[in-house]
Amino acid sequence: DVKVTQSSRYLVKRTGEKVFLECVQDMDHENMFWYRQDPGLGLRLIYFSYDVKMKEKGDIPEGYSVSREKKERFSLILESASTNQTSMYLCASHGAGVHGELFFGEGSRLTVL
Amino acid sequence: SQKIEQNSEALNIQEGKTATLTCNYTNYSPAYLQWYRQDPGRGPVFLLLIRENEKEKRKERLKVTFDTTLKQSLFHITASQPADSATYLCALRGDAGNMLTFGGGTRLMVKP
């Protein structure tokens, strides 16, 4: 059973804290993605990665960074969390080939106080 | 600018009826379009992919059409059930790179 696992389902952090969101996939996929989802705004792409140590900015990268040290793991980092980063964060992956369906994790709901 | 539009208002239908959801796009020339289902508090789950040269695709009670002239995809669920209640998202790939862009989703409520 293919799986994308996000380390935390719910997190509460304070403004200014550093936040790590971890994502691991077991499908040997090259491509991994981080989205955030907000009511009325839908899913928006933050960053994606084609390969280990490769990263590309999505539509809303400001305030975020990512790390892809191993093929199966893609981490999203909030260097200094702010209240406007309160959101649902979704990690996804797909294999080689442009037409690949995305496999999503269950999501991490982050609240920044 | 590129846009993907889905009806943001919830669609309420009676069990047993056919639900039809719409996805319209502008300034895209997608080679294919995908549909996903999302339950509250969960990640989206892939349902169907339809290519530009396919007018229609079916999977069990699901049917998707793709009209590249109208720039529209329709997603149908026949003999709908309360368990079909969820938000349905369409997605397509833009001109640049490997990024899949999603519509805002339409919430479907099927009442018994």
JSON list of C-alpha atoms in Angstrom, two decimals:
[
{"chain": "A", "resi": 1, "resn": "ASP", "atom": "CA", "xyz": [0.00, 0.00, 0.00]},
{"chain": "A", "resi": 2, "resn": "VAL", "atom": "CA", "xyz": [1.65, 3.20, -1.20]},
{"chain": "A", "resi": 3, "resn": "LYS", "atom": "CA", "xyz": [2.04, 5.88, 1.37]},
{"chain": "A", "resi": 4, "resn": "VAL", "atom": "CA", "xyz": [2.98, 9.48, 2.00]},
{"chain": "A", "resi": 5, "resn": "THR", "atom": "CA", "xyz": [3.44, 10.09, 5.70]},
{"chain": "A", "resi": 6, "resn": "GLN", "atom": "CA", "xyz": [3.50, 13.48, 7.35]},
{"chain": "A", "resi": 7, "resn": "SER", "atom": "CA", "xyz": [5.12, 13.51, 10.76]},
{"chain": "A", "resi": 8, "resn": "SER", "atom": "CA", "xyz": [2.57, 15.60, 12.64]},
{"chain": "A", "resi": 9, "resn": "ARG", "atom": "CA", "xyz": [-1.18, 15.86, 12.13]},
{"chain": "A", "resi": 10, "resn": "TYR", "atom": "CA", "xyz": [-1.60, 18.82, 14.47]},
{"chain": "A", "resi": 11, "resn": "LEU", "atom": "CA", "xyz": [0.92, 21.37, 15.70]},
{"chain": "A", "resi": 12, "resn": "VAL", "atom": "CA", "xyz": [0.60, 24.52, 17.78]},
{"chain": "A", "resi": 13, "resn": "LYS", "atom": "CA", "xyz": [3.53, 26.90, 17.71]},
{"chain": "A", "resi": 14, "resn": "ARG", "atom": "CA", "xyz": [4.26, 30.43, 18.87]},
{"chain": "A", "resi": 15, "resn": "THR", "atom": "CA", "xyz": [5.15, 33.36, 16.65]},
{"chain": "A", "resi": 16, "resn": "GLY", "atom": "CA", "xyz": [8.85, 33.39, 15.88]},
{"chain": "A", "resi": 17, "resn": "GLU", "atom": "CA", "xyz": [9.43, 29.69, 16.50]},
{"chain": "A", "resi": 18, "resn": "LYS", "atom": "CA", "xyz": [11.18, 27.55, 13.92]},
{"chain": "A", "resi": 19, "resn": "VAL", "atom": "CA", "xyz": [8.89, 24.83, 12.58]},
{"chain": "A", "resi": 20, "resn": "PHE", "atom": "CA", "xyz": [9.82, 21.63, 10.76]},
{"chain": "A", "resi": 21, "resn": "LEU", "atom": "CA", "xyz": [7.22, 19.66, 8.83]},
{"chain": "A", "resi": 22, "resn": "GLU", "atom": "CA", "xyz": [8.48, 16.27, 7.71]},
{"chain": "A", "resi": 23, "resn": "CYS", "atom": "CA", "xyz": [7.19, 14.16, 4.85]},
{"chain": "A", "resi": 24, "resn": "VAL", "atom": "CA", "xyz": [8.27, 10.66, 3.86]},
{"chain": "A", "resi": 25, "resn": "GLN", "atom": "CA", "xyz": [7.12, 8.60, 0.88]},
{"chain": "A", "resi": 26, "resn": "ASP", "atom": "CA", "xyz": [7.71, 4.91, 0.30]},
{"chain": "A", "resi": 27, "resn": "MET", "atom": "CA", "xyz": [7.12, 4.80, -3.47]},
{"chain": "A", "resi": 28, "resn": "ASP", "atom": "CA", "xyz": [10.62, 5.77, -4.65]},
{"chain": "A", "resi": 29, "resn": "HIS", "atom": "CA", "xyz": [9.13, 8.86, -6.29]},
{"chain": "A", "resi": 30, "resn": "GLU", "atom": "CA", "xyz": [11.41, 11.50, -7.76]},
{"chain": "A", "resi": 31, "resn": "ASN", "atom": "CA", "xyz": [8.97, 14.39, -7.38]},
{"chain": "A", "resi": 32, "resn": "MET", "atom": "CA", "xyz": [7.76, 15.79, -4.08]},
{"chain": "A", "resi": 33, "resn": "PHE", "atom": "CA", "xyz": [5.64, 18.82, -3.30]},
{"chain": "A", "resi": 34, "resn": "TRP", "atom": "CA", "xyz": [4.48, 21.00, -0.42]},
{"chain": "A", "resi": 35, "resn": "TYR", "atom": "CA", "xyz": [1.12, 22.74, -0.65]},
{"chain": "A", "resi": 36, "resn": "ARG", "atom": "CA", "xyz": [-0.85, 24.80, 1.81]},
{"chain": "A", "resi": 37, "resn": "GLN", "atom": "CA", "xyz": [-4.63, 24.82, 1.81]},
{"chain": "A", "resi": 38, "resn": "ASP", "atom": "CA", "xyz": [-6.77, 27.65, 3.10]},
{"chain": "A", "resi": 39, "resn": "PRO", "atom": "CA", "xyz": [-10.54, 28.21, 2.91]},
{"chain": "A", "resi": 40, "resn": "GLY", "atom": "CA", "xyz": [-11.42, 30.19, -0.18]},
{"chain": "A", "resi": 41, "resn": "LEU", "atom": "CA", "xyz": [-7.88, 30.00, -1.55]},
{"chain": "A", "resi": 42, "resn": "GLY", "atom": "CA", "xyz": [-7.64, 26.32, -2.34]},
{"chain": "A", "resi": 43, "resn": "LEU", "atom": "CA", "xyz": [-4.38, 24.42, -2.64]},
{"chain": "A", "resi": 44, "resn": "ARG", "atom": "CA", "xyz": [-1.33, 26.59, -3.30]},
{"chain": "A", "resi": 45, "resn": "LEU", "atom": "CA", "xyz": [2.10, 25.24, -4.13]},
{"chain": "A", "resi": 46, "resn": "ILE", "atom": "CA", "xyz": [4.91, 26.36, -1.84]},
{"chain": "A", "resi": 47, "resn": "TYR", "atom": "CA", "xyz": [7.93, 24.39, -3.07]},
{"chain": "A", "resi": 48, "resn": "PHE", "atom": "CA", "xyz": [8.65, 21.26, -5.05]},
{"chain": "A", "resi": 49, "resn": "SER", "atom": "CA", "xyz": [11.62, 19.03, -5.71]},
{"chain": "A", "resi": 50, "resn": "TYR", "atom": "CA", "xyz": [12.56, 16.93, -8.74]},
{"chain": "A", "resi": 51, "resn": "ASP", "atom": "CA", "xyz": [15.40, 15.07, -7.10]},
{"chain": "A", "resi": 52, "resn": "VAL", "atom": "CA", "xyz": [17.62, 14.88, -4.07]},
{"chain": "A", "resi": 53, "resn": "LYS", "atom": "CA", "xyz": [19.09, 18.28, -3.20]},
{"chain": "A", "resi": 54, "resn": "MET", "atom": "CA", "xyz": [17.00, 19.92, -5.94]},
{"chain": "A", "resi": 55, "resn": "LYS", "atom": "CA", "xyz": [14.27, 22.41, -5.11]},
{"chain": "A", "resi": 56, "resn": "GLU", "atom": "CA", "xyz": [12.08, 24.81, -7.03]},
{"chain": "A", "resi": 57, "resn": "LYS", "atom": "CA", "xyz": [9.88, 27.64, -5.81]},
{"chain": "A", "resi": 58, "resn": "GLY", "atom": "CA", "xyz": [6.16, 27.29, -6.25]},
{"chain": "A", "resi": 59, "resn": "ASP", "atom": "CA", "xyz": [3.60, 30.07, -6.16]},
{"chain": "A", "resi": 60, "resn": "ILE", "atom": "CA", "xyz": [4.03, 31.16, -2.53]},
{"chain": "A", "resi": 61, "resn": "PRO", "atom": "CA", "xyz": [7.58, 30.37, -1.29]},
{"chain": "A", "resi": 62, "resn": "GLU", "atom": "CA", "xyz": [8.01, 33.46, 0.88]},
{"chain": "A", "resi": 63, "resn": "GLY", "atom": "CA", "xyz": [8.60, 32.61, 4.53]},
{"chain": "A", "resi": 64, "resn": "TYR", "atom": "CA", "xyz": [9.37, 28.96, 3.77]},
{"chain": "A", "resi": 65, "resn": "SER", "atom": "CA", "xyz": [12.36, 26.84, 2.89]},
{"chain": "A", "resi": 66, "resn": "VAL", "atom": "CA", "xyz": [12.73, 23.14, 2.09]},
{"chain": "A", "resi": 67, "resn": "SER", "atom": "CA", "xyz": [15.26, 20.37, 2.37]},
{"chain": "A", "resi": 68, "resn": "ARG", "atom": "CA", "xyz": [15.58, 17.17, 0.33]},
{"chain": "A", "resi": 69, "resn": "GLU", "atom": "CA", "xyz": [18.63, 15.28, 1.57]},
{"chain": "A", "resi": 70, "resn": "LYS", "atom": "CA", "xyz": [17.21, 11.84, 0.78]},
{"chain": "A", "resi": 71, "resn": "LYS", "atom": "CA", "xyz": [14.92, 10.76, -2.02]},
{"chain": "A", "resi": 72, "resn": "GLU", "atom": "CA", "xyz": [12.15, 9.63, 0.28]},
{"chain": "A", "resi": 73, "resn": "ARG", "atom": "CA", "xyz": [12.10, 12.68, 2.56]},
{"chain": "A", "resi": 74, "resn": "PHE", "atom": "CA", "xyz": [11.05, 16.26, 1.87]},
{"chain": "A", "resi": 75, "resn": "SER", "atom": "CA", "xyz": [10.97, 18.74, 4.73]},
{"chain": "A", "resi": 76, "resn": "LEU", "atom": "CA", "xyz": [9.26, 22.10, 4.93]},
{"chain": "A", "resi": 77, "resn": "ILE", "atom": "CA", "xyz": [10.82, 24.67, 7.24]},
{"chain": "A", "resi": 78, "resn": "LEU", "atom": "CA", "xyz": [9.29, 27.82, 8.63]},
{"chain": "A", "resi": 79, "resn": "GLU", "atom": "CA", "xyz": [12.31, 29.76, 9.87]},
{"chain": "A", "resi": 80, "resn": "SER", "atom": "CA", "xyz": [10.24, 32.15, 12.00]},
{"chain": "A", "resi": 81, "resn": "ALA", "atom": "CA", "xyz": [6.58, 31.21, 12.15]},
{"chain": "A", "resi": 82, "resn": "SER", "atom": "CA", "xyz": [3.98, 33.93, 11.81]},
{"chain": "A", "resi": 83, "resn": "THR", "atom": "CA", "xyz": [0.24, 33.88, 12.43]},
{"chain": "A", "resi": 84, "resn": "ASN", "atom": "CA", "xyz": [-0.49, 34.12, 8.70]},
{"chain": "A", "resi": 85, "resn": "GLN", "atom": "CA", "xyz": [1.18, 30.75, 8.29]},
{"chain": "A", "resi": 86, "resn": "THR", "atom": "CA", "xyz": [-1.61, 29.08, 10.24]},
{"chain": "A", "resi": 87, "resn": "SER", "atom": "CA", "xyz": [-2.91, 26.61, 7.68]},
{"chain": "A", "resi": 88, "resn": "MET", "atom": "CA", "xyz": [-3.26, 23.00, 6.56]},
{"chain": "A", "resi": 89, "resn": "TYR", "atom": "CA", "xyz": [0.00, 21.81, 4.97]},
{"chain": "A", "resi": 90, "resn": "LEU", "atom": "CA", "xyz": [-0.11, 18.96, 2.49]},
{"chain": "A", "resi": 91, "resn": "CYS", "atom": "CA", "xyz": [2.81, 16.97, 1.17]},
{"chain": "A", "resi": 92, "resn": "ALA", "atom": "CA", "xyz": [2.50, 15.04, -2.10]},
{"chain": "A", "resi": 93, "resn": "SER", "atom": "CA", "xyz": [4.62, 12.96, -4.42]},
{"chain": "A", "resi": 94, "resn": "HIS", "atom": "CA", "xyz": [4.52, 11.45, -7.88]},
{"chain": "A", "resi": 95, "resn": "GLY", "atom": "CA", "xyz": [6.79, 9.26, -9.93]},
{"chain": "A", "resi": 96, "resn": "ALA", "atom": "CA", "xyz": [8.61, 9.87, -13.19]},
{"chain": "A", "resi": 97, "resn": "GLY", "atom": "CA", "xyz": [6.48, 11.03, -16.10]},
{"chain": "A", "resi": 98, "resn": "VAL", "atom": "CA", "xyz": [4.65, 14.31, -16.35]},
{"chain": "A", "resi": 99, "resn": "HIS", "atom": "CA", "xyz": [1.18, 12.83, -16.15]},
{"chain": "A", "resi": 100, "resn": "GLY", "atom": "CA", "xyz": [1.62, 11.25, -12.76]},
{"chain": "A", "resi": 101, "resn": "GLU", "atom": "CA", "xyz": [-1.17, 11.36, -10.25]},
{"chain": "A", "resi": 102, "resn": "LEU", "atom": "CA", "xyz": [-0.28, 12.99, -6.98]},
{"chain": "A", "resi": 103, "resn": "PHE", "atom": "CA", "xyz": [-0.26, 10.93, -3.78]},
{"chain": "A", "resi": 104, "resn": "PHE", "atom": "CA", "xyz": [-1.00, 13.13, -0.78]},
{"chain": "A", "resi": 105, "resn": "GLY", "atom": "CA", "xyz": [-0.25, 12.76, 2.89]},
{"chain": "A", "resi": 106, "resn": "GLU", "atom": "CA", "xyz": [-2.94, 13.23, 5.49]},
{"chain": "A", "resi": 107, "resn": "GLY", "atom": "CA", "xyz": [-1.96, 16.83, 6.11]},
{"chain": "A", "resi": 108, "resn": "SER", "atom": "CA", "xyz": [-0.46, 18.78, 9.00]},
{"chain": "A", "resi": 109, "resn": "ARG", "atom": "CA", "xyz": [-2.66, 21.40, 10.57]},
{"chain": "A", "resi": 110, "resn": "LEU", "atom": "CA", "xyz": [-0.43, 24.14, 11.94]},
{"chain": "A", "resi": 111, "resn": "THR", "atom": "CA", "xyz": [-1.68, 26.84, 14.29]},
{"chain": "A", "resi": 112, "resn": "VAL", "atom": "CA", "xyz": [0.65, 29.74, 15.03]},
{"chain": "A", "resi": 113, "resn": "LEU", "atom": "CA", "xyz": [-0.32, 31.77, 18.09]},
{"chain": "B", "resi": 1, "resn": "SER", "atom": "CA", "xyz": [-3.63, 35.12, -16.20]},
{"chain": "B", "resi": 2, "resn": "GLN", "atom": "CA", "xyz": [-4.23, 31.41, -15.80]},
{"chain": "B", "resi": 3, "resn": "LYS", "atom": "CA", "xyz": [-7.29, 30.41, -13.85]},
{"chain": "B", "resi": 4, "resn": "ILE", "atom": "CA", "xyz": [-9.05, 27.22, -12.83]},
{"chain": "B", "resi": 5, "resn": "GLU", "atom": "CA", "xyz": [-12.58, 27.76, -11.60]},
{"chain": "B", "resi": 6, "resn": "GLN", "atom": "CA", "xyz": [-14.92, 25.45, -9.78]},
{"chain": "B", "resi": 7, "resn": "ASN", "atom": "CA", "xyz": [-18.22, 26.41, -8.24]},
{"chain": "B", "resi": 8, "resn": "SER", "atom": "CA", "xyz": [-17.43, 27.45, -4.69]},
{"chain": "B", "resi": 9, "resn": "GLU", "atom": "CA", "xyz": [-21.02, 26.95, -3.57]},
{"chain": "B", "resi": 10, "resn": "ALA", "atom": "CA", "xyz": [-21.86, 23.53, -2.21]},
{"chain": "B", "resi": 11, "resn": "LEU", "atom": "CA", "xyz": [-23.91, 21.23, -4.39]},
{"chain": "B", "resi": 12, "resn": "ASN", "atom": "CA", "xyz": [-26.74, 19.53, -2.51]},
{"chain": "B", "resi": 13, "resn": "ILE", "atom": "CA", "xyz": [-28.49, 16.59, -4.15]},
{"chain": "B", "resi": 14, "resn": "GLN", "atom": "CA", "xyz": [-30.72, 13.72, -3.19]},
{"chain": "B", "resi": 15, "resn": "GLU", "atom": "CA", "xyz": [-29.39, 10.19, -2.92]},
{"chain": "B", "resi": 16, "resn": "GLY", "atom": "CA", "xyz": [-29.78, 8.28, -6.17]},
{"chain": "B", "resi": 17, "resn": "LYS", "atom": "CA", "xyz": [-29.52, 11.37, -8.39]},
{"chain": "B", "resi": 18, "resn": "THR", "atom": "CA", "xyz": [-26.61, 12.24, -10.66]},
{"chain": "B", "resi": 19, "resn": "ALA", "atom": "CA", "xyz": [-24.22, 14.89, -9.38]},
{"chain": "B", "resi": 20, "resn": "THR", "atom": "CA", "xyz": [-22.50, 17.07, -11.97]},
{"chain": "B", "resi": 21, "resn": "LEU", "atom": "CA", "xyz": [-19.55, 19.24, -11.05]},
{"chain": "B", "resi": 22, "resn": "THR", "atom": "CA", "xyz": [-17.88, 21.74, -13.36]},
{"chain": "B", "resi": 23, "resn": "CYS", "atom": "CA", "xyz": [-14.27, 22.77, -13.86]},
{"chain": "B", "resi": 24, "resn": "ASN", "atom": "CA", "xyz": [-13.53, 25.71, -16.17]},
{"chain": "B", "resi": 25, "resn": "TYR", "atom": "CA", "xyz": [-10.09, 26.96, -17.06]},
{"chain": "B", "resi": 26, "resn": "THR", "atom": "CA", "xyz": [-8.63, 29.92, -18.92]},
{"chain": "B", "resi": 27, "resn": "ASN", "atom": "CA", "xyz": [-5.23, 30.49, -20.51]},
{"chain": "B", "resi": 28, "resn": "TYR", "atom": "CA", "xyz": [-4.20, 26.86, -20.21]},
{"chain": "B", "resi": 29, "resn": "SER", "atom": "CA", "xyz": [-3.60, 24.34, -22.95]},
{"chain": "B", "resi": 30, "resn": "PRO", "atom": "CA", "xyz": [-3.54, 21.23, -20.80]},
{"chain": "B", "resi": 31, "resn": "ALA", "atom": "CA", "xyz": [-2.62, 17.86, -22.22]},
{"chain": "B", "resi": 32, "resn": "TYR", "atom": "CA", "xyz": [-4.73, 16.29, -19.50]},
{"chain": "B", "resi": 33, "resn": "LEU", "atom": "CA", "xyz": [-6.85, 17.06, -16.49]},
{"chain": "B", "resi": 34, "resn": "GLN", "atom": "CA", "xyz": [-7.16, 15.25, -13.15]},
{"chain": "B", "resi": 35, "resn": "TRP", "atom": "CA", "xyz": [-9.94, 14.96, -10.57]},
{"chain": "B", "resi": 36, "resn": "TYR", "atom": "CA", "xyz": [-9.42, 14.38, -6.85]},
{"chain": "B", "resi": 37, "resn": "ARG", "atom": "CA", "xyz": [-11.68, 13.76, -3.87]},
{"chain": "B", "resi": 38, "resn": "GLN", "atom": "CA", "xyz": [-10.97, 15.32, -0.49]},
{"chain": "B", "resi": 39, "resn": "ASP", "atom": "CA", "xyz": [-12.69, 14.44, 2.77]},
{"chain": "B", "resi": 40, "resn": "PRO", "atom": "CA", "xyz": [-12.66, 16.94, 5.67]},
{"chain": "B", "resi": 41, "resn": "GLY", "atom": "CA", "xyz": [-9.29, 17.08, 7.41]},
{"chain": "B", "resi": 42, "resn": "ARG", "atom": "CA", "xyz": [-7.69, 14.63, 4.96]},
{"chain": "B", "resi": 43, "resn": "GLY", "atom": "CA", "xyz": [-5.43, 14.87, 1.94]},
{"chain": "B", "resi": 44, "resn": "PRO", "atom": "CA", "xyz": [-6.90, 14.70, -1.58]},
{"chain": "B", "resi": 45, "resn": "VAL", "atom": "CA", "xyz": [-7.15, 11.31, -3.24]},
{"chain": "B", "resi": 46, "resn": "PHE", "atom": "CA", "xyz": [-6.75, 10.85, -7.01]},
{"chain": "B", "resi": 47, "resn": "LEU", "atom": "CA", "xyz": [-9.84, 9.67, -8.87]},
{"chain": "B", "resi": 48, "resn": "LEU", "atom": "CA", "xyz": [-9.46, 10.04, -12.62]},
{"chain": "B", "resi": 49, "resn": "LEU", "atom": "CA", "xyz": [-7.25, 11.46, -15.34]},
{"chain": "B", "resi": 50, "resn": "ILE", "atom": "CA", "xyz": [-8.53, 12.41, -18.78]},
{"chain": "B", "resi": 51, "resn": "ARG", "atom": "CA", "xyz": [-6.31, 13.32, -21.70]},
{"chain": "B", "resi": 52, "resn": "GLU", "atom": "CA", "xyz": [-6.98, 16.05, -24.25]},
{"chain": "B", "resi": 53, "resn": "ASN", "atom": "CA", "xyz": [-7.72, 13.52, -26.98]},
{"chain": "B", "resi": 54, "resn": "GLU", "atom": "CA", "xyz": [-10.29, 11.72, -24.81]},
{"chain": "B", "resi": 55, "resn": "LYS", "atom": "CA", "xyz": [-13.80, 13.13, -24.81]},
{"chain": "B", "resi": 56, "resn": "GLU", "atom": "CA", "xyz": [-15.03, 10.97, -21.96]},
{"chain": "B", "resi": 57, "resn": "LYS", "atom": "CA", "xyz": [-13.67, 8.61, -19.32]},
{"chain": "B", "resi": 58, "resn": "ARG", "atom": "CA", "xyz": [-15.55, 6.32, -16.95]},
{"chain": "B", "resi": 59, "resn": "LYS", "atom": "CA", "xyz": [-14.72, 4.51, -13.75]},
{"chain": "B", "resi": 60, "resn": "GLU", "atom": "CA", "xyz": [-17.53, 2.67, -12.00]},
{"chain": "B", "resi": 61, "resn": "ARG", "atom": "CA", "xyz": [-20.12, 5.37, -11.16]},
{"chain": "B", "resi": 62, "resn": "LEU", "atom": "CA", "xyz": [-17.81, 8.21, -12.17]},
{"chain": "B", "resi": 63, "resn": "LYS", "atom": "CA", "xyz": [-17.73, 9.87, -15.58]},
{"chain": "B", "resi": 64, "resn": "VAL", "atom": "CA", "xyz": [-15.51, 12.73, -16.68]},
{"chain": "B", "resi": 65, "resn": "THR", "atom": "CA", "xyz": [-15.75, 14.73, -19.90]},
{"chain": "B", "resi": 66, "resn": "PHE", "atom": "CA", "xyz": [-13.15, 17.09, -21.30]},
{"chain": "B", "resi": 67, "resn": "ASP", "atom": "CA", "xyz": [-14.01, 19.75, -23.86]},
{"chain": "B", "resi": 68, "resn": "THR", "atom": "CA", "xyz": [-10.88, 21.62, -24.92]},
{"chain": "B", "resi": 69, "resn": "THR", "atom": "CA", "xyz": [-12.92, 23.98, -27.10]},
{"chain": "B", "resi": 70, "resn": "LEU", "atom": "CA", "xyz": [-15.13, 25.07, -24.21]},
{"chain": "B", "resi": 71, "resn": "LYS", "atom": "CA", "xyz": [-12.14, 24.77, -21.84]},
{"chain": "B", "resi": 72, "resn": "GLN", "atom": "CA", "xyz": [-14.27, 22.77, -19.48]},
{"chain": "B", "resi": 73, "resn": "SER", "atom": "CA", "xyz": [-14.40, 19.43, -17.72]},
{"chain": "B", "resi": 74, "resn": "LEU", "atom": "CA", "xyz": [-17.55, 17.93, -16.23]},
{"chain": "B", "resi": 75, "resn": "PHE", "atom": "CA", "xyz": [-17.42, 15.36, -13.44]},
{"chain": "B", "resi": 76, "resn": "HIS", "atom": "CA", "xyz": [-20.49, 13.17, -12.96]},
{"chain": "B", "resi": 77, "resn": "ILE", "atom": "CA", "xyz": [-21.36, 10.77, -10.16]},
{"chain": "B", "resi": 78, "resn": "THR", "atom": "CA", "xyz": [-24.32, 8.60, -11.06]},
{"chain": "B", "resi": 79, "resn": "ALA", "atom": "CA", "xyz": [-26.60, 6.96, -8.47]},
{"chain": "B", "resi": 80, "resn": "SER", "atom": "CA", "xyz": [-25.04, 9.17, -5.82]},
{"chain": "B", "resi": 81, "resn": "GLN", "atom": "CA", "xyz": [-24.77, 7.98, -2.23]},
{"chain": "B", "resi": 82, "resn": "PRO", "atom": "CA", "xyz": [-24.27, 9.84, 1.06]},
{"chain": "B", "resi": 83, "resn": "ALA", "atom": "CA", "xyz": [-20.75, 8.35, 1.13]},
{"chain": "B", "resi": 84, "resn": "ASP", "atom": "CA", "xyz": [-19.97, 10.42, -1.99]},
{"chain": "B", "resi": 85, "resn": "SER", "atom": "CA", "xyz": [-20.24, 13.59, 0.09]},
{"chain": "B", "resi": 86, "resn": "ALA", "atom": "CA", "xyz": [-16.85, 15.29, -0.09]},
{"chain": "B", "resi": 87, "resn": "THR", "atom": "CA", "xyz": [-15.04, 18.11, -1.84]},
{"chain": "B", "resi": 88, "resn": "TYR", "atom": "CA", "xyz": [-14.00, 17.42, -5.42]},
{"chain": "B", "resi": 89, "resn": "LEU", "atom": "CA", "xyz": [-10.99, 19.15, -6.93]},
{"chain": "B", "resi": 90, "resn": "CYS", "atom": "CA", "xyz": [-9.90, 19.41, -10.53]},
{"chain": "B", "resi": 91, "resn": "ALA", "atom": "CA", "xyz": [-6.26, 19.95, -11.41]},
{"chain": "B", "resi": 92, "resn": "LEU", "atom": "CA", "xyz": [-4.18, 20.54, -14.47]},
{"chain": "B", "resi": 93, "resn": "ARG", "atom": "CA", "xyz": [-0.61, 21.21, -15.33]},
{"chain": "B", "resi": 94, "resn": "GLY", "atom": "CA", "xyz": [0.42, 24.64, -16.54]},
{"chain": "B", "resi": 95, "resn": "ASP", "atom": "CA", "xyz": [2.86, 25.47, -19.27]},
{"chain": "B", "resi": 96, "resn": "ALA", "atom": "CA", "xyz": [5.89, 25.72, -17.00]},
{"chain": "B", "resi": 97, "resn": "GLY", "atom": "CA", "xyz": [7.49, 22.69, -15.47]},
{"chain": "B", "resi": 98, "resn": "ASN", "atom": "CA", "xyz": [6.04, 20.05, -13.32]},
{"chain": "B", "resi": 99, "resn": "MET", "atom": "CA", "xyz": [3.53, 21.94, -11.24]},
{"chain": "B", "resi": 100, "resn": "LEU", "atom": "CA", "xyz": [-0.03, 20.75, -10.91]},
{"chain": "B", "resi": 101, "resn": "THR", "atom": "CA", "xyz": [-2.45, 23.60, -10.19]},
{"chain": "B", "resi": 102, "resn": "PHE", "atom": "CA", "xyz": [-5.75, 22.95, -8.44]},
{"chain": "B", "resi": 103, "resn": "GLY", "atom": "CA", "xyz": [-9.13, 24.54, -8.64]},
{"chain": "B", "resi": 104, "resn": "GLY", "atom": "CA", "xyz": [-10.75, 25.67, -5.41]},
{"chain": "B", "resi": 105, "resn": "GLY", "atom": "CA", "xyz": [-12.95, 22.59, -5.22]},
{"chain": "B", "resi": 106, "resn": "THR", "atom": "CA", "xyz": [-16.69, 22.05, -5.01]},
{"chain": "B", "resi": 107, "resn": "ARG", "atom": "CA", "xyz": [-18.28, 20.53, -1.93]},
{"chain": "B", "resi": 108, "resn": "LEU", "atom": "CA", "xyz": [-20.88, 17.87, -2.70]},
{"chain": "B", "resi": 109, "resn": "MET", "atom": "CA", "xyz": [-23.52, 16.92, -0.14]},
{"chain": "B", "resi": 110, "resn": "VAL", "atom": "CA", "xyz": [-25.66, 13.88, -0.90]},
{"chain": "B", "resi": 111, "resn": "LYS", "atom": "CA", "xyz": [-28.72, 13.64, 1.34]},
{"chain": "B", "resi": 112, "resn": "PRO", "atom": "CA", "xyz": [-30.40, 10.32, 2.13]}
]
